[in-house]
mmCIF file of C-alpha atoms in Angstrom:
data_model
loop_
_atom_site.group_PDB
_atom_site.id
_atom_site.type_symbol
_atom_site.label_atom_id
_atom_site.label_comp_id
_atom_site.label_asym_id
_atom_site.label_seq_id
_atom_site.Cartn_x
_atom_site.Cartn_y
_atom_site.Cartn_z
ATOM 1 C CA UNK A 1 -0.056 -0.137 0.139
ATOM 2 C CA UNK A 2 0.853 3.800 -0.702
ATOM 3 C CA UNK A 3 -0.219 7.221 0.265
ATOM 4 C CA UNK A 4 0.008 9.704 -2.672
ATOM 5 C CA UNK A 5 -1.420 12.921 -1.323
ATOM 6 C CA UNK A 6 -4.462 12.055 -0.145
ATOM 7 C CA UNK A 7 -5.120 8.405 -2.008
ATOM 8 C CA UNK A 8 -4.590 5.475 -0.916
ATOM 9 C CA UNK A 9 -2.987 2.871 -3.677
ATOM 10 C CA UNK A 10 -3.094 -1.018 -2.924
ATOM 11 C CA UNK A 11 -1.677 -3.634 -4.836
ATOM 12 C CA UNK A 12 -2.463 -6.949 -3.293
ATOM 13 C CA UNK A 13 -0.815 -9.783 -4.458
ATOM 14 C CA UNK A 14 -2.710 -13.327 -5.209
ATOM 15 C CA UNK A 15 -6.045 -14.202 -5.423
ATOM 16 C CA UNK A 16 -9.147 -12.530 -4.324
ATOM 17 C CA UNK A 17 -12.231 -15.247 -2.108
ATOM 18 C CA UNK A 18 -13.610 -14.954 0.317
ATOM 19 C CA UNK A 19 -9.917 -16.275 1.871
ATOM 20 C CA UNK A 20 -8.185 -12.994 2.416
ATOM 21 C CA UNK A 21 -11.352 -10.775 1.140
ATOM 22 C CA UNK A 22 -11.755 -9.876 4.977
ATOM 23 C CA UNK A 23 -7.908 -9.018 6.123
ATOM 24 C CA UNK A 24 -8.418 -6.787 2.512
ATOM 25 C CA UNK A 25 -11.252 -5.866 3.771
ATOM 26 C CA UNK A 26 -10.001 -4.484 7.259
ATOM 27 C CA UNK A 27 -6.509 -3.471 6.024
ATOM 28 C CA UNK A 28 -8.212 -0.736 3.193
ATOM 29 C CA UNK A 29 -10.699 0.204 6.182
ATOM 30 C CA UNK A 30 -7.808 1.106 8.881
ATOM 31 C CA UNK A 31 -5.463 2.924 5.893
ATOM 32 C CA UNK A 32 -8.791 5.039 4.903
ATOM 33 C CA UNK A 33 -9.723 6.158 8.826
ATOM 34 C CA UNK A 34 -6.518 7.866 9.146
ATOM 35 C CA UNK A 35 -6.537 11.451 8.336
ATOM 36 C CA UNK A 36 -6.857 12.551 5.017
ATOM 37 C CA UNK A 37 -6.767 9.762 2.836
ATOM 38 C CA UNK A 38 -10.146 10.555 0.887
ATOM 39 C CA UNK A 39 -9.418 7.777 -2.229
ATOM 40 C CA UNK A 40 -8.710 4.883 -3.537
ATOM 41 C CA UNK A 41 -6.671 3.541 -5.833
ATOM 42 C CA UNK A 42 -7.003 -0.649 -6.643
ATOM 43 C CA UNK A 43 -4.021 -2.217 -8.500
ATOM 44 C CA UNK A 44 -5.327 -5.264 -9.812
ATOM 45 C CA UNK A 45 -1.582 -5.878 -12.159
ATOM 46 C CA UNK A 46 -0.332 -9.134 -9.575
ATOM 47 C CA UNK A 47 -4.607 -10.284 -8.950
ATOM 48 C CA UNK A 48 -4.767 -14.008 -10.901
ATOM 49 C CA UNK A 49 -7.833 -14.603 -10.267
ATOM 50 C CA UNK A 50 -11.504 -12.633 -8.612
ATOM 51 C CA UNK A 51 -14.179 -13.795 -7.075
ATOM 52 C CA UNK A 52 -18.040 -12.601 -5.914
ATOM 53 C CA UNK A 53 -16.177 -12.301 -2.578
ATOM 54 C CA UNK A 54 -13.433 -10.171 -3.823
ATOM 55 C CA UNK A 55 -16.328 -8.052 -6.041
ATOM 56 C CA UNK A 56 -18.488 -7.676 -2.871
ATOM 57 C CA UNK A 57 -15.853 -6.514 -0.941
ATOM 58 C CA UNK A 58 -15.140 -4.342 -3.328
ATOM 59 C CA UNK A 59 -18.721 -2.734 -3.887
ATOM 60 C CA UNK A 60 -17.732 -2.395 0.857
ATOM 61 C CA UNK A 61 -15.024 -0.728 -0.382
ATOM 62 C CA UNK A 62 -17.014 1.763 -2.962
ATOM 63 C CA UNK A 63 -19.424 2.302 -0.352
ATOM 64 C CA UNK A 64 -16.988 3.489 2.463
ATOM 65 C CA UNK A 65 -15.298 5.366 -0.136
ATOM 66 C CA UNK A 66 -18.248 7.752 -1.754
ATOM 67 C CA UNK A 67 -19.898 8.133 1.930
ATOM 68 C CA UNK A 68 -16.215 9.622 2.911
ATOM 69 C CA UNK A 69 -16.471 11.708 -0.559
ATOM 70 C CA UNK A 70 -14.028 9.814 -2.626
ATOM 71 C CA UNK A 71 -13.148 7.932 -5.459
ATOM 72 C CA UNK A 72 -12.528 5.057 -6.943
ATOM 73 C CA UNK A 73 -10.207 3.908 -9.199
ATOM 74 C CA UNK A 74 -9.209 0.618 -10.603
ATOM 75 C CA UNK A 75 -6.205 -0.165 -12.381
ATOM 76 C CA UNK A 76 -3.363 -3.198 -14.123
ATOM 77 C CA UNK A 77 -7.385 -6.584 -14.360
ATOM 78 C CA UNK A 78 -6.054 -9.157 -16.463
ATOM 79 C CA UNK A 79 -8.711 -10.453 -19.258
ATOM 80 C CA UNK A 80 -10.781 -12.970 -16.069
ATOM 81 C CA UNK A 81 -10.478 -9.665 -13.443
ATOM 82 C CA UNK A 82 -11.338 -7.272 -15.924
ATOM 83 C CA UNK A 83 -14.394 -9.813 -17.281
ATOM 84 C CA UNK A 84 -15.701 -10.158 -14.103
ATOM 85 C CA UNK A 85 -15.165 -6.287 -12.547
ATOM 86 C CA UNK A 86 -17.633 -5.512 -16.273
ATOM 87 C CA UNK A 87 -19.824 -8.288 -16.010
ATOM 88 C CA UNK A 88 -20.756 -7.484 -12.008
ATOM 89 C CA UNK A 89 -21.544 -3.879 -13.738
ATOM 90 C CA UNK A 90 -18.190 -2.546 -10.833
ATOM 91 C CA UNK A 91 -16.940 -0.864 -13.602
ATOM 92 C CA UNK A 92 -20.079 2.174 -13.288
ATOM 93 C CA UNK A 93 -18.866 2.694 -10.067
ATOM 94 C CA UNK A 94 -14.774 2.152 -10.698
ATOM 95 C CA UNK A 95 -13.339 3.645 -13.382
ATOM 96 C CA UNK A 96 -10.808 2.004 -14.742
ATOM 97 C CA UNK A 97 -6.962 3.542 -15.826
ATOM 98 C CA UNK A 98 -4.168 2.778 -17.504
ATOM 99 C CA UNK A 99 -1.941 2.894 -15.282
ATOM 100 C CA UNK A 100 -1.435 4.786 -11.046
ATOM 101 C CA UNK A 101 0.475 7.667 -12.838
ATOM 102 C CA UNK A 102 -3.387 8.637 -14.646
ATOM 103 C CA UNK A 103 -5.564 6.877 -12.129
ATOM 104 C CA UNK A 104 -3.469 9.256 -9.452
ATOM 105 C CA UNK A 105 -3.915 12.567 -11.910
ATOM 106 C CA UNK A 106 -8.278 12.057 -12.594
ATOM 107 C CA UNK A 107 -8.312 11.681 -8.949
ATOM 108 C CA UNK A 108 -6.385 15.560 -8.948
ATOM 109 C CA UNK A 109 -2.866 14.096 -7.280
ATOM 110 C CA UNK A 110 -0.579 16.544 -8.495
ATOM 111 C CA UNK A 111 1.754 13.814 -10.489
ATOM 112 C CA UNK A 112 4.995 14.639 -11.406
ATOM 113 C CA UNK A 113 5.845 14.257 -15.162
ATOM 114 C CA UNK B 1 -10.424 -42.184 -27.315
ATOM 115 C CA UNK B 2 -12.446 -40.357 -24.288
ATOM 116 C CA UNK B 3 -10.570 -40.848 -20.822
ATOM 117 C CA UNK B 4 -12.628 -41.415 -17.624
ATOM 118 C CA UNK B 5 -10.865 -40.372 -14.648
ATOM 119 C CA UNK B 6 -12.758 -38.902 -11.646
ATOM 120 C CA UNK B 7 -11.866 -37.453 -8.446
ATOM 121 C CA UNK B 8 -13.659 -37.696 -4.875
ATOM 122 C CA UNK B 9 -12.934 -35.636 -2.661
ATOM 123 C CA UNK B 10 -14.197 -34.449 0.896
ATOM 124 C CA UNK B 11 -12.565 -31.583 3.164
ATOM 125 C CA UNK B 12 -13.727 -29.232 6.114
ATOM 126 C CA UNK B 13 -15.528 -25.875 5.342
ATOM 127 C CA UNK B 14 -12.277 -24.274 5.413
ATOM 128 C CA UNK B 15 -11.789 -20.810 3.218
ATOM 129 C CA UNK B 16 -9.230 -22.495 2.928
ATOM 130 C CA UNK B 17 -10.024 -25.378 1.456
ATOM 131 C CA UNK B 18 -12.056 -22.654 -1.638
ATOM 132 C CA UNK B 19 -9.046 -22.172 -3.803
ATOM 133 C CA UNK B 20 -7.635 -26.007 -3.095
ATOM 134 C CA UNK B 21 -11.292 -26.608 -4.425
ATOM 135 C CA UNK B 22 -10.238 -24.253 -7.689
ATOM 136 C CA UNK B 23 -6.504 -26.041 -8.401
ATOM 137 C CA UNK B 24 -7.870 -29.021 -8.339
ATOM 138 C CA UNK B 25 -10.828 -28.352 -10.850
ATOM 139 C CA UNK B 26 -7.905 -26.783 -12.526
ATOM 140 C CA UNK B 27 -5.579 -29.671 -12.817
ATOM 141 C CA UNK B 28 -8.338 -32.282 -13.577
ATOM 142 C CA UNK B 29 -8.698 -29.758 -16.694
ATOM 143 C CA UNK B 30 -5.716 -29.710 -17.773
ATOM 144 C CA UNK B 31 -6.282 -32.926 -19.138
ATOM 145 C CA UNK B 32 -8.869 -32.250 -21.747
ATOM 146 C CA UNK B 33 -9.106 -29.854 -24.436
ATOM 147 C CA UNK B 34 -10.362 -26.765 -22.647
ATOM 148 C CA UNK B 35 -9.267 -23.375 -23.760
ATOM 149 C CA UNK B 36 -7.604 -20.819 -20.609
ATOM 150 C CA UNK B 37 -10.408 -18.517 -20.839
ATOM 151 C CA UNK B 38 -13.040 -21.725 -19.772
ATOM 152 C CA UNK B 39 -9.920 -22.352 -17.767
ATOM 153 C CA UNK B 40 -10.307 -19.252 -15.455
ATOM 154 C CA UNK B 41 -14.908 -19.641 -16.916
ATOM 155 C CA UNK B 42 -15.005 -22.684 -14.202
ATOM 156 C CA UNK B 43 -12.207 -21.175 -12.006
ATOM 157 C CA UNK B 44 -15.022 -18.714 -10.864
ATOM 158 C CA UNK B 45 -18.100 -21.344 -10.759
ATOM 159 C CA UNK B 46 -16.385 -23.601 -8.128
ATOM 160 C CA UNK B 47 -15.450 -20.939 -6.465
ATOM 161 C CA UNK B 48 -18.758 -19.491 -6.093
ATOM 162 C CA UNK B 49 -20.451 -22.965 -5.627
ATOM 163 C CA UNK B 50 -17.474 -24.003 -2.633
ATOM 164 C CA UNK B 51 -18.117 -20.165 -1.163
ATOM 165 C CA UNK B 52 -22.231 -20.579 -1.374
ATOM 166 C CA UNK B 53 -21.580 -24.220 1.245
ATOM 167 C CA UNK B 54 -19.449 -22.834 3.401
ATOM 168 C CA UNK B 55 -20.837 -19.023 3.983
ATOM 169 C CA UNK B 56 -24.171 -20.150 3.298
ATOM 170 C CA UNK B 57 -24.571 -23.763 4.206
ATOM 171 C CA UNK B 58 -23.088 -23.681 7.024
ATOM 172 C CA UNK B 59 -22.798 -20.208 8.148
ATOM 173 C CA UNK B 60 -19.406 -20.047 7.808
ATOM 174 C CA UNK B 61 -18.741 -22.127 10.353
ATOM 175 C CA UNK B 62 -15.490 -24.196 9.711
ATOM 176 C CA UNK B 63 -16.643 -27.571 10.949
ATOM 177 C CA UNK B 64 -19.147 -28.535 8.062
ATOM 178 C CA UNK B 65 -18.129 -30.842 4.965
ATOM 179 C CA UNK B 66 -17.939 -30.641 1.547
ATOM 180 C CA UNK B 67 -17.815 -33.335 -0.693
ATOM 181 C CA UNK B 68 -16.272 -32.177 -3.764
ATOM 182 C CA UNK B 69 -16.488 -34.881 -7.028
ATOM 183 C CA UNK B 70 -15.219 -34.125 -10.667
ATOM 184 C CA UNK B 71 -15.277 -35.976 -13.395
ATOM 185 C CA UNK B 72 -13.900 -35.918 -16.548
ATOM 186 C CA UNK B 73 -14.556 -37.534 -19.714
ATOM 187 C CA UNK B 74 -13.546 -36.127 -23.195
ATOM 188 C CA UNK B 75 -16.750 -34.819 -23.535
ATOM 189 C CA UNK B 76 -16.981 -32.042 -20.853
ATOM 190 C CA UNK B 77 -15.923 -31.499 -17.282
ATOM 191 C CA UNK B 78 -18.489 -31.794 -13.924
ATOM 192 C CA UNK B 79 -18.335 -30.936 -10.724
ATOM 193 C CA UNK B 80 -20.800 -31.790 -7.912
ATOM 194 C CA UNK B 81 -20.379 -30.054 -5.106
ATOM 195 C CA UNK B 82 -22.032 -30.836 -1.842
ATOM 196 C CA UNK B 83 -22.504 -30.160 1.724
ATOM 197 C CA UNK B 84 -25.114 -30.874 5.389
ATOM 198 C CA UNK B 85 -25.461 -27.430 6.085
ATOM 199 C CA UNK B 86 -28.885 -25.815 6.221
ATOM 200 C CA UNK B 87 -29.759 -25.995 2.417
ATOM 201 C CA UNK B 88 -31.417 -22.741 0.557
ATOM 202 C CA UNK B 89 -35.550 -21.802 0.886
ATOM 203 C CA UNK B 90 -35.789 -20.357 -1.955
ATOM 204 C CA UNK B 91 -33.821 -22.165 -4.626
ATOM 205 C CA UNK B 92 -35.890 -19.368 -7.501
ATOM 206 C CA UNK B 93 -34.414 -16.271 -5.204
ATOM 207 C CA UNK B 94 -31.583 -17.352 -4.675
ATOM 208 C CA UNK B 95 -30.362 -17.632 -8.110
ATOM 209 C CA UNK B 96 -31.626 -13.910 -8.863
ATOM 210 C CA UNK B 97 -29.233 -11.335 -10.199
ATOM 211 C CA UNK B 98 -27.830 -9.372 -6.766
ATOM 212 C CA UNK B 99 -30.200 -11.548 -4.181
ATOM 213 C CA UNK B 100 -27.846 -11.403 -1.101
ATOM 214 C CA UNK B 101 -28.768 -12.135 2.373
ATOM 215 C CA UNK B 102 -25.783 -10.584 3.142
ATOM 216 C CA UNK B 103 -24.439 -6.951 3.084
ATOM 217 C CA UNK B 104 -21.261 -6.336 0.996
ATOM 218 C CA UNK B 105 -22.109 -9.088 -0.940
ATOM 219 C CA UNK B 106 -23.160 -8.782 -4.751
ATOM 220 C CA UNK B 107 -25.597 -12.067 -5.234
ATOM 221 C CA UNK B 108 -23.042 -12.642 -7.581
ATOM 222 C CA UNK B 109 -22.414 -16.451 -7.305
ATOM 223 C CA UNK B 110 -25.426 -18.192 -8.705
ATOM 224 C CA UNK B 111 -25.609 -15.858 -11.372
ATOM 225 C CA UNK B 112 -21.518 -16.445 -13.435
ATOM 226 C CA UNK B 113 -22.694 -20.156 -12.173
ATOM 227 C CA UNK B 114 -25.207 -19.795 -14.689
ATOM 228 C CA UNK B 115 -23.209 -17.251 -17.583
ATOM 229 C CA UNK B 116 -19.675 -19.101 -16.987
ATOM 230 C CA UNK B 117 -21.231 -23.078 -17.616
ATOM 231 C CA UNK B 118 -22.764 -25.215 -19.667
ATOM 232 C CA UNK B 119 -25.031 -26.973 -16.859
ATOM 233 C CA UNK B 120 -26.101 -25.679 -13.634
ATOM 234 C CA UNK B 121 -28.751 -27.782 -11.140
ATOM 235 C CA UNK B 122 -29.147 -26.657 -7.650
ATOM 236 C CA UNK B 123 -30.555 -29.450 -5.761
ATOM 237 C CA UNK B 124 -31.264 -28.316 -1.811
ATOM 238 C CA UNK B 125 -33.539 -29.258 1.509
ATOM 239 C CA UNK B 126 -33.919 -26.746 4.356
ATOM 240 C CA UNK B 127 -31.960 -28.526 6.997
ATOM 241 C CA UNK B 128 -30.719 -31.365 5.161
ATOM 242 C CA UNK B 129 -28.322 -29.772 2.693
ATOM 243 C CA UNK B 130 -27.685 -28.100 -0.879
ATOM 244 C CA UNK B 131 -26.149 -30.013 -3.882
ATOM 245 C CA UNK B 132 -24.015 -28.034 -6.739
ATOM 246 C CA UNK B 133 -24.360 -29.527 -10.054
ATOM 247 C CA UNK B 134 -21.691 -28.010 -12.972
ATOM 248 C CA UNK B 135 -20.919 -28.894 -16.289
ATOM 249 C CA UNK B 136 -18.722 -28.170 -19.049
ATOM 250 C CA UNK B 137 -18.689 -28.711 -22.240
ATOM 251 C CA UNK B 138 -15.400 -28.508 -24.651
ATOM 252 C CA UNK B 139 -15.494 -26.593 -27.362
ATOM 253 C CA UNK B 140 -16.980 -28.308 -30.609
ATOM 254 C CA UNK B 141 -13.726 -26.959 -31.986
ATOM 255 C CA UNK B 142 -11.161 -28.344 -30.312
ATOM 256 C CA UNK B 143 -13.616 -32.518 -30.137
ATOM 257 C CA UNK B 144 -13.819 -32.737 -33.715
ATOM 258 C CA UNK B 145 -9.273 -31.949 -34.200
ATOM 259 C CA UNK B 146 -9.249 -34.657 -31.591
#
């Protein structure tokens, strides 16, 4: 995890199912509760798999972030993760960007050229 | 010639065993001419079926038992996930999109099973348990090339 301005970036490595989604939820919420953390970027570059437990956890984080008037962006999804984000309708809540830098810029963070 | 293989295993309703089920099914699939997309589809469906047994069937208690049966022949793959949990009151309703009994869940489990597999059968009896049967055929083109 990394914090840039008011945005938390999470880079999980592995498969997201019910055995880990609770821990990921707790870790994100704990960081988001820290001062001046508003937005969330989820980088899926090293996520090989996700199922509806993981997607449900993401929906919950979306609600958590939007209550604090923040935004959620995603990047790096491989084919299977991309397909599930699309089918579940999550892309209508969290916009995909080509990379972290573009996502950060869209969220209003200053990014060095 | 189509070789038949059948594996039966039983494991406790630990969340860690969801990935075990995926790995075993994926290994069994590798002997057939499935595409990588097929493989991903089936992994998601199996993950949903086993997660449902743990979360709903056994209410996240880890002392339940889940039976997983995987059978392959030249035509396709059959996966059966059985639990002796609390069962589903209204199967039709449970299979609807966005029907979930808990917050932070999307109610997509059965929707994914249905859309990623060729066949889905659900048998359930309240207080007795649930049996989910999933079937995926090897793509026609692949089969004709054998």
